[in-house]
Amino acid sequence: MSTATEPRKSTRGKAPAGEKLADWADGRVGLYTLAKANMRKVFPDHWSFLLGEIALFSFIIVLLSGVYLTLFFVPSMGEVEYTGSFAPMQGVMMSEAYASTLDISFDVRGGLLVRQIHHWGALLFVVGIFVHMMRVFFTGAFRKPREINWVFGFLLLVLAIFTGLTGYSLPDDLLSGVGIRFMEGAILAVPVVGTYLQMFLFGGEFPGHDIIPRFFIAHVLLLPGLMVALVVGHLILIVYHKHTQYAAPGRHNDNVVGMPFLPVYMAKAGGFMFMIFGVIAMIAATVTINPVWVLGPYRPDQISTNAQPDWYLGFSEGLVRMMPGWEWVIPGGYTLNFGLLVPLAVFPAMLAVIGIYPFFESWVTKDQREHHIAQRPRNNPTRTGIGMAWLTAFFIAMVAGGNDLWAINFHLSINAITWFCRIGFFVLPVLVFFATRRVCLGLQRRDLEKVLHGRESGIIKRLPHGEFIEVHEPLPQDRLYTLVAHEQHKPAEIGPATDENGVRRPINPVERVRVRLNKSYYGEQAQIYKPTVEEYRELTEGHGDHH
């Protein structure tokens, strides 16, 4: 038997509106549980982590400034007569896209500043991604379980390059028009299908009337939407996998040592974002970039001097300038323009090397463990050498992309610069690879001396029998831990040629190649034996003498 009772009235005061809203949200999306699990999440602290934050915050600034510019830009190639406030251009026939760009620069309040913030922010965004990826590469932070996150970052870099290309082309000024013409020539160099691709993209003969509207849709909708999705996925995986951290006492694969997300990390990140915005705004207010009013509208019969793309496409231009203008006419009347076809193939190949490298190293090393401690670049000389070789090839291509400016400003022969780049593109990366490996091995030897004998104090001591020696001081424990906190890998072996019954054992040729590559990573020529943390404890147990 039961009796009904009236609900007891609460004696508490009326809840604030904010608390009611929080209770309402928690009952529907689990707000409290979500906040409890993530608001106190620990993030490690190191200056190099700011490189990724530079890319993230620059991306946010680019998005916000782009929304403002979209309100005033007219993505049309319809021809109009300019009647705006910029007197030198009045009466000139131009596209609506170029006219609206002039209006943004001279008639919209704050338009020129926002336009320059957008352009400089985009350049800094690509720089941030590029340098952040190099940090991840050289420290091995792409290893399991972060291979997918590396691919996300790589795709962000590729999309940022093409987003920059489409945005750079929207004003329809003389410089961007020449860039679009260059792109059209590269598309036409594709055998058999090049003309079809050109017609599909431009909607007819160059320049047509569709390229600016199509670039506008790609620049403000398609590419940014994909990039936002990749950024969100990238951040989710960072939270899920936890952040890599550098070796130090108390840090290992099973923990994260750092600051909580709220309030410490959030406050630092917020302040850093405003600093980045301040730097970009200062540069935009004092350094002019892409002055379209100086160049004038695009005309097919004109070309601008000192024409250079933005830095992230400079190496693609350099590939074209390095390549000789070879052409073959094959049966059927098809012309193969190797002067554009080869650079068109090398350009994505250079980028693809970055994207697939984590999977290549995983195959070579057969390392399926999770890694949450970043490596010191010197402890993996082969990977460090490969990275420096790639950067050398990239730099040589960049130099070739500006060979005319190098020749003019330094009074050099443009042919000499071109031939230097042609030869250096193949020779210098190899030399840099071996030089980098030797430098890393030298640094490993120095670390070994410091671990075993301590730091040179600069104090000379004379022994009783007359010998002079330099006194060595023991390293601080945190520094010592950093030098010994690494793994000493053993190179892979191909195994015996015959099995236990004396029968010749078949060996896969691919496995032979893998073992040989593995020795290039972990063999005698690629690492110096240094004690690990456990080995050092055994080695120094009962010995505290440093001379």
Tab-separated table of C-alpha atoms in Angstrom, residues 493-500 503-507:
chain	number	residue	atom	x	y	z
A	493	GLU	CA	68.892	-8.993	-40.024
A	494	ILE	CA	67.958	-10.957	-43.107
A	495	GLY	CA	68.409	-14.270	-41.288
A	496	PRO	CA	70.285	-17.441	-42.286
A	497	ALA	CA	70.355	-18.496	-45.935
A	498	THR	CA	69.206	-22.018	-45.033
A	499	ASP	CA	66.714	-23.404	-42.521
A	500	GLU	CA	67.411	-25.947	-39.765
A	503	VAL	CA	67.211	-26.318	-47.200
A	504	ARG	CA	67.761	-22.985	-48.923
A	505	ARG	CA	65.326	-20.493	-47.448
A	506	PRO	CA	63.498	-18.284	-49.963
A	507	ILE	CA	63.948	-14.615	-49.175
